[in-house]
PDB file of C-alpha atoms in Angstrom:
ATOM      1  CA  MET Z   1      -0.173   0.221  -0.244  1.00 49.00           C
ATOM      2  CA  SER Z   2       1.205   3.219  -1.061  1.00 51.00           C
ATOM      3  CA  GLN Z   3       1.641   6.232   1.313  1.00 55.00           C
ATOM      4  CA  ASN Z   4      -0.432   8.476  -0.684  1.00 57.00           C
ATOM      5  CA  GLN Z   5      -3.661   6.465  -0.531  1.00 55.00           C
ATOM      6  CA  PRO Z   6      -5.572   6.566   3.025  1.00 56.00           C
ATOM      7  CA  ILE Z   7      -7.203   3.422   4.468  1.00 55.00           C
ATOM      8  CA  GLN Z   8     -10.408   3.228   3.619  1.00 55.00           C
ATOM      9  CA  PRO Z   9     -12.821   1.623   6.724  1.00 58.00           C
ATOM     10  CA  ASN Z  10     -15.107  -0.981   6.213  1.00 59.00           C
ATOM     11  CA  PRO Z  11     -18.611  -0.534   6.643  1.00 60.00           C
ATOM     12  CA  ASN Z  12     -17.832  -2.705   9.982  1.00 62.00           C
ATOM     13  CA  GLY Z  13     -15.457   0.164  10.889  1.00 58.00           C
ATOM     14  CA  THR Z  14     -12.184  -2.114  10.347  1.00 58.00           C
ATOM     15  CA  ALA Z  15      -9.487  -0.558   7.945  1.00 56.00           C
ATOM     16  CA  ASN Z  16      -9.234  -2.295   4.258  1.00 56.00           C
ATOM     17  CA  LEU Z  17      -5.802  -2.387   3.445  1.00 61.00           C
ATOM     18  CA  ASP Z  18      -7.095  -4.379   0.400  1.00 70.00           C
ATOM     19  CA  ARG Z  19      -8.530  -1.590  -1.766  1.00 72.00           C
ATOM     20  CA  PRO Z  20      -7.174   0.959  -3.341  1.00 71.00           C
ATOM     21  CA  ASP Z  21      -8.479   5.061  -2.959  1.00 72.00           C
ATOM     22  CA  PRO Z  22     -11.330   5.636  -5.416  1.00 76.00           C
ATOM     23  CA  GLU Z  23     -10.701   9.335  -5.569  1.00 80.00           C
ATOM     24  CA  VAL Z  24      -9.391  10.293  -8.656  1.00 77.00           C
ATOM     25  CA  VAL Z  25      -7.438  13.057  -8.585  1.00 78.00           C
ATOM     26  CA  VAL Z  26      -7.407  15.304 -12.055  1.00 78.00           C
ATOM     27  CA  SER Z  27      -4.175  16.462 -13.241  1.00 80.00           C
ATOM     28  CA  SER Z  28      -4.066  19.946 -15.165  1.00 79.00           C
ATOM     29  CA  LYS Z  29      -2.932  20.282 -18.507  1.00 82.00           C
ATOM     30  CA  ARG Z  30      -0.792  22.824 -19.880  1.00 83.00           C
ATOM     31  CA  ARG Z  31      -2.762  24.938 -22.168  1.00 84.00           C
ATOM     32  CA  GLN Z  32      -1.571  24.951 -25.750  1.00 88.00           C
ATOM     33  CA  PHE Z  33      -2.328  28.235 -28.393  1.00 88.00           C
ATOM     34  CA  THR Z  34      -2.074  27.913 -32.056  1.00 90.00           C
ATOM     35  CA  VAL Z  35      -0.850  30.418 -34.082  1.00 90.00           C
ATOM     36  CA  ALA Z  36      -3.840  31.634 -35.004  1.00 90.00           C
ATOM     37  CA  ASP Z  37      -5.279  32.332 -31.309  1.00 91.00           C
ATOM     38  CA  LYS Z  38      -1.853  34.184 -30.549  1.00 92.00           C
ATOM     39  CA  LEU Z  39      -2.589  36.386 -33.543  1.00 92.00           C
ATOM     40  CA  ARG Z  40      -5.878  36.850 -33.150  1.00 93.00           C
ATOM     41  CA  ILE Z  41      -5.418  37.822 -29.624  1.00 92.00           C
ATOM     42  CA  LEU Z  42      -2.455  40.338 -30.527  1.00 92.00           C
ATOM     43  CA  ASP Z  43      -4.447  42.049 -33.092  1.00 92.00           C
ATOM     44  CA  GLU Z  44      -7.296  42.260 -30.283  1.00 93.00           C
ATOM     45  CA  ILE Z  45      -5.165  43.858 -27.551  1.00 91.00           C
ATOM     46  CA  ASP Z  46      -3.462  45.933 -30.225  1.00 91.00           C
ATOM     47  CA  ARG Z  47      -6.872  47.457 -31.364  1.00 92.00           C
ATOM     48  CA  CYS Z  48      -8.261  48.392 -28.009  1.00 89.00           C
ATOM     49  CA  GLU Z  49      -7.658  51.314 -25.587  1.00 87.00           C
ATOM     50  CA  PRO Z  50      -4.928  50.687 -23.189  1.00 79.00           C
ATOM     51  CA  GLY Z  51      -7.743  50.311 -19.926  1.00 86.00           C
ATOM     52  CA  GLN Z  52      -9.381  47.330 -22.105  1.00 91.00           C
ATOM     53  CA  ILE Z  53      -6.236  45.056 -22.176  1.00 91.00           C
ATOM     54  CA  GLY Z  54      -6.903  43.444 -18.643  1.00 91.00           C
ATOM     55  CA  ALA Z  55     -10.595  42.913 -19.524  1.00 91.00           C
ATOM     56  CA  ILE Z  56      -9.023  40.652 -22.413  1.00 91.00           C
ATOM     57  CA  LEU Z  57      -6.404  38.986 -20.387  1.00 91.00           C
ATOM     58  CA  ARG Z  58      -9.132  38.132 -17.797  1.00 92.00           C
ATOM     59  CA  ARG Z  59     -11.729  36.577 -20.542  1.00 91.00           C
ATOM     60  CA  GLU Z  60      -8.846  34.799 -22.319  1.00 90.00           C
ATOM     61  CA  GLY Z  61      -7.045  33.326 -18.911  1.00 90.00           C
ATOM     62  CA  LEU Z  62      -3.635  35.075 -19.892  1.00 90.00           C
ATOM     63  CA  TYR Z  63      -1.186  36.697 -18.000  1.00 91.00           C
ATOM     64  CA  SER Z  64       0.958  39.864 -19.210  1.00 90.00           C
ATOM     65  CA  SER Z  65       3.572  37.542 -19.654  1.00 93.00           C
ATOM     66  CA  HIS Z  66       2.292  35.801 -22.473  1.00 92.00           C
ATOM     67  CA  LEU Z  67       1.441  38.688 -24.603  1.00 91.00           C
ATOM     68  CA  SER Z  68       5.290  40.289 -24.326  1.00 92.00           C
ATOM     69  CA  LYS Z  69       6.501  36.553 -25.452  1.00 93.00           C
ATOM     70  CA  TRP Z  70       4.222  36.563 -28.184  1.00 92.00           C
ATOM     71  CA  ARG Z  71       5.049  39.932 -29.180  1.00 92.00           C
ATOM     72  CA  ARG Z  72       8.754  39.077 -29.251  1.00 92.00           C
ATOM     73  CA  GLN Z  73       7.819  35.889 -31.366  1.00 91.00           C
ATOM     74  CA  ARG Z  74       5.485  37.966 -34.044  1.00 90.00           C
ATOM     75  CA  ALA Z  75       8.681  40.638 -34.056  1.00 90.00           C
ATOM     76  CA  GLN Z  76      11.138  37.990 -34.869  1.00 88.00           C
ATOM     77  CA  GLY Z  77       8.655  36.104 -37.757  1.00 86.00           C
ATOM     78  CA  GLN Z  78       8.122  32.771 -35.739  1.00 83.00           C
ATOM     79  CA  LEU Z  79       4.526  33.460 -35.515  1.00 82.00           C
ATOM     80  CA  ARG Z  80       4.132  33.748 -39.447  1.00 78.00           C
ATOM     81  CA  GLY Z  81       2.200  30.823 -41.511  1.00 63.00           C
ATOM     82  CA  ARG Z  82       2.844  27.849 -39.097  1.00 54.00           C
ATOM     83  CA  SER Z  83      -0.157  26.515 -37.309  1.00 48.00           C
ATOM     84  CA  THR Z  84       2.184  24.410 -35.480  1.00 54.00           C
ATOM     85  CA  SER Z  85       5.703  24.790 -34.161  1.00 54.00           C
ATOM     86  CA  GLN Z  86       8.494  22.277 -34.438  1.00 65.00           C
ATOM     87  CA  ARG Z  87       9.857  21.318 -30.926  1.00 69.00           C
ATOM     88  CA  GLY Z  88      13.036  19.904 -30.428  1.00 76.00           C
ATOM     89  CA  ARG Z  89      16.531  20.551 -32.112  1.00 77.00           C
ATOM     90  CA  GLN Z  90      16.945  21.738 -35.336  1.00 75.00           C
ATOM     91  CA  ALA Z  91      18.855  19.895 -37.949  1.00 74.00           C
ATOM     92  CA  GLU Z  92      21.667  21.947 -39.235  1.00 81.00           C
ATOM     93  CA  PRO Z  93      22.100  23.275 -42.751  1.00 76.00           C
ATOM     94  CA  GLN Z  94      25.317  21.245 -43.342  1.00 86.00           C
ATOM     95  CA  ALA Z  95      24.136  18.195 -42.202  1.00 86.00           C
ATOM     96  CA  ALA Z  96      22.395  17.142 -44.949  1.00 85.00           C
ATOM     97  CA  GLU Z  97      25.464  18.313 -47.314  1.00 89.00           C
ATOM     98  CA  LEU Z  98      27.744  16.315 -45.017  1.00 91.00           C
ATOM     99  CA  ALA Z  99      25.620  13.296 -45.410  1.00 90.00           C
ATOM    100  CA  ALA Z 100      25.237  13.342 -48.878  1.00 91.00           C
ATOM    101  CA  LEU Z 101      29.113  13.891 -48.953  1.00 94.00           C
ATOM    102  CA  ARG Z 102      29.540  10.734 -47.232  1.00 95.00           C
ATOM    103  CA  ARG Z 103      27.105   8.553 -49.074  1.00 96.00           C
ATOM    104  CA  GLU Z 104      29.108   9.532 -52.204  1.00 97.00           C
ATOM    105  CA  ASN Z 105      32.327   9.152 -51.072  1.00 97.00           C
ATOM    106  CA  GLU Z 106      30.918   5.373 -49.977  1.00 97.00           C
ATOM    107  CA  ARG Z 107      30.120   4.889 -53.438  1.00 97.00           C
ATOM    108  CA  LEU Z 108      33.217   5.963 -55.014  1.00 97.00           C
ATOM    109  CA  GLN Z 109      35.128   3.820 -52.558  1.00 97.00           C
ATOM    110  CA  ALA Z 110      33.107   0.667 -53.245  1.00 97.00           C
ATOM    111  CA  GLU Z 111      33.697   1.573 -57.467  1.00 97.00           C
ATOM    112  CA  LEU Z 112      37.287   1.969 -56.575  1.00 97.00           C
ATOM    113  CA  ALA Z 113      37.894  -0.855 -54.783  1.00 97.00           C
ATOM    114  CA  GLN Z 114      35.876  -2.797 -57.832  1.00 96.00           C
ATOM    115  CA  ALA Z 115      38.144  -1.278 -60.424  1.00 96.00           C
ATOM    116  CA  ARG Z 116      41.364  -2.405 -58.204  1.00 96.00           C
ATOM    117  CA  LEU Z 117      39.600  -5.850 -58.639  1.00 96.00           C
ATOM    118  CA  LEU Z 118      39.526  -5.745 -62.518  1.00 95.00           C
ATOM    119  CA  ILE Z 119      42.895  -4.512 -62.827  1.00 93.00           C
ATOM    120  CA  GLU Z 120      44.226  -7.533 -60.830  1.00 93.00           C
ATOM    121  CA  VAL Z 121      41.864 -10.056 -62.446  1.00 93.00           C
ATOM    122  CA  GLN Z 122      43.507  -8.378 -66.074  1.00 90.00           C
ATOM    123  CA  LYS Z 123      46.861  -8.922 -64.709  1.00 91.00           C
ATOM    124  CA  LYS Z 124      46.637 -12.238 -63.744  1.00 91.00           C
ATOM    125  CA  LEU Z 125      44.637 -13.339 -67.125  1.00 90.00           C
ATOM    126  CA  CYS Z 126      47.695 -11.961 -69.096  1.00 90.00           C
ATOM    127  CA  GLN Z 127      50.339 -13.769 -66.875  1.00 89.00           C
ATOM    128  CA  LEU Z 128      47.867 -17.091 -67.700  1.00 89.00           C
ATOM    129  CA  PHE Z 129      47.873 -15.996 -71.478  1.00 88.00           C
ATOM    130  CA  GLY Z 130      51.473 -15.056 -71.898  1.00 87.00           C
ATOM    131  CA  LEU Z 131      50.432 -11.524 -72.658  1.00 84.00           C
ATOM    132  CA  PRO Z 132      52.793  -8.218 -72.341  1.00 83.00           C
ATOM    133  CA  THR Z 133      51.543  -6.325 -69.320  1.00 76.00           C
ATOM    134  CA  GLN Z 134      51.813  -2.485 -69.248  1.00 72.00           C
ATOM    135  CA  PRO Z 135      54.664  -1.247 -66.626  1.00 64.00           C
ATOM    136  CA  GLU Z 136      52.707  -0.108 -63.110  1.00 61.00           C
ATOM    137  CA  ASP Z 137      53.656   3.264 -63.411  1.00 61.00           C
ATOM    138  CA  GLY Z 138      51.470   4.318 -66.185  1.00 57.00           C
ATOM    139  CA  SER Z 139      54.339   5.189 -68.901  1.00 56.00           C
ATOM    140  CA  ASN Z 140      54.536   3.494 -72.336  1.00 49.00           C
TER     141      ASN Z 140
END
């Protein structure tokens, strides 16, 4: 029995240690605002008079820190056109190019190994048939 669960008494007055507490604790969920909601609220606040901002904040259940953060995001262009923001680490722009170069390098290494194998086979065939071979330094 965990420490958080109170002991429930039986109808006869004795404690029941086997039965868990039936009380369900509702956990609060963090609110998430879409880009459209943020822009709508910011536009409404930009159009209103200074005394009306508090009423809008109370109606929407917001804090003034939300407004300052959203205004900063709007100024930086982060609220433009996307309905959901991608979370997590952003991909580096050079990572795709680096991956492509590594794949090309592996492909070229494989081709080089195959070409070397073919050259060795040609040399052995020339020796087998007694044909002259070119010098290894590449001069004629």
